[in-house]
């Protein structure tokens, strides 16, 4: 469920070059076309959608590099 | 009945031949201002004048050309538009850590609004993009405001900038041992620095607080890409009695794409144009007599130069020291890095030009056609061909000849990426003392370079749907890609075949470098660690014939992060202006390699 919601937000906000539906949960989103600029857009969309706020320590490439890392970060923030 | 799709050419009045927009360039205090006027002074114009406030830092680099097009669209609609360079950015005065960008920026905006009123304009509308919108909100003198993708507060903006920088960090690689320390309280993002005083001022800005004492009549809020304007933001304006309009027109992502593919989306331009058209009155525009030169510390002067080029106006900045020995002066020409305007990647050319001037050395930085403030296309670069074209070379030659006619003794050239290509081409056709060329992906633009170029510039994006869409809609020549792929395959096959036959082959690139060296030019190549320019050089020139090569560790293709900038400025300045060993260099076909 969470993964599907993330996929939806990736599709709408991340301007990826790859087909979002073809990405696995471990696919490298930066290799799929995510840039630093679109990461910021995605970050705001995730925060808005899940009503969370990424702390500064999480505003790093590792957090945004895959659907799985995003899922883990969101679950940690919602816990 | 369905309306025909919008297109920029119609909005610019170019269908069927429209009026030419007049561009006037001058300094307002310590900021460069480009005025876009519907016609010459004295003709009626809209009673609504516009101050166009760009985004900050790296976003300013990306949005520069499309915002020029937006200013032209609005000028065609009858508005006088003043497009400003923020202090410490572009060609304006100051370095990032010398200035409070918010405080000095609001002064520039207020001065621009006063200038418009003094010339007969009745209402002044501002257009603020991203961080520029926050400064717009803090400024006096604006009656109406368009805010495009503006964060709710300066703190939110800085958080986004930190996230941008930190998520790019791995791409920069590991830091070398010697690093430049960012001043305490400063923030780095995308190759730019927000100085401590700017950061402190930004942290105090919020739409809520700014609206409490504001005097705006109307505001148009444009959606951030895919994200609606927060209801709370709308509420802050409404609570202050401001009439709020919201537009869902897309375009911010396209505006900030990158320096050579950013574009103005017609729907966003039309949303702004139609919102500004509420007041139909006209006034007669009075004259202005503002200076075209900027006096900097140490007696350095920067002067706006406009050359009459083959494709229209070529825009440049001449940077001169307080005193120069015209007989012995070595001038430096800075060349555009891809689609980045004349101030250079991360504003490095502006910084280096002023540093050279402090040592008594003049320089000229300018825009070739289609880039920055020079005339040309309203669209992003259609493909790599445009940046490596004979037309761009001709513009560079024109700049060289102008500098020479101005009294230059010897001339150095500095370029990055496609600017390095222009640099070697200049050195091939004119006398260049020293060519300092960063991250050159192609010295010669042929099928082989197309292959390298396609794989270097677009390589990671050969699966990029947006770029393929550009291909399919004719923006990238399918033949270019096909030729490139074929050339690359054939090139590899030819190389293998020739190695098998032990037949030496003089590579076109190697021959060019040799001929430039033989003309007496000192070639110094600089590559970022891991940059494709290194494999390009290795693929074309054997070690014994390679020019001097310096590797910059932990730096990306456009010389980020900021810690590398001091080193780059030192490299640009390292050849002393009176270096007689260089001046008397004998032509030679041999290269020395320090790589």
PDB file of C-alpha atoms in Angstrom, chain B residues 446-452 479-495:
ATOM      1  CA  UNK B 446      32.195  15.399 -36.203  1.00  0.00           C
ATOM      2  CA  UNK B 447      30.397  12.077 -36.195  1.00  0.00           C
ATOM      3  CA  UNK B 448      32.796  10.730 -33.617  1.00  0.00           C
ATOM      4  CA  UNK B 449      32.181  13.721 -31.362  1.00  0.00           C
ATOM      5  CA  UNK B 450      28.466  13.296 -31.859  1.00  0.00           C
ATOM      6  CA  UNK B 451      28.889   9.780 -30.608  1.00  0.00           C
ATOM      7  CA  UNK B 452      30.900  10.907 -27.595  1.00  0.00           C
ATOM      8  CA  UNK B 479      19.907  11.573 -37.786  1.00  0.00           C
ATOM      9  CA  UNK B 480      22.232  12.999 -35.136  1.00  0.00           C
ATOM     10  CA  UNK B 481      21.585  10.120 -32.822  1.00  0.00           C
ATOM     11  CA  UNK B 482      21.711   7.542 -35.594  1.00  0.00           C
ATOM     12  CA  UNK B 483      24.934   8.986 -37.003  1.00  0.00           C
ATOM     13  CA  UNK B 484      26.380   9.090 -33.531  1.00  0.00           C
ATOM     14  CA  UNK B 485      25.649   5.488 -32.751  1.00  0.00           C
ATOM     15  CA  UNK B 486      26.913   4.345 -36.137  1.00  0.00           C
ATOM     16  CA  UNK B 487      30.021   6.522 -35.834  1.00  0.00           C
ATOM     17  CA  UNK B 488      30.805   5.208 -32.397  1.00  0.00           C
ATOM     18  CA  UNK B 489      30.455   1.624 -33.550  1.00  0.00           C
ATOM     19  CA  UNK B 490      32.461   2.263 -36.716  1.00  0.00           C
ATOM     20  CA  UNK B 491      35.083   4.202 -34.808  1.00  0.00           C
ATOM     21  CA  UNK B 492      35.652   1.342 -32.423  1.00  0.00           C
ATOM     22  CA  UNK B 493      35.790  -1.155 -35.261  1.00  0.00           C
ATOM     23  CA  UNK B 494      38.206   1.049 -37.221  1.00  0.00           C
ATOM     24  CA  UNK B 495      40.424   1.459 -34.169  1.00  0.00           C
TER      25      UNK B 495
END
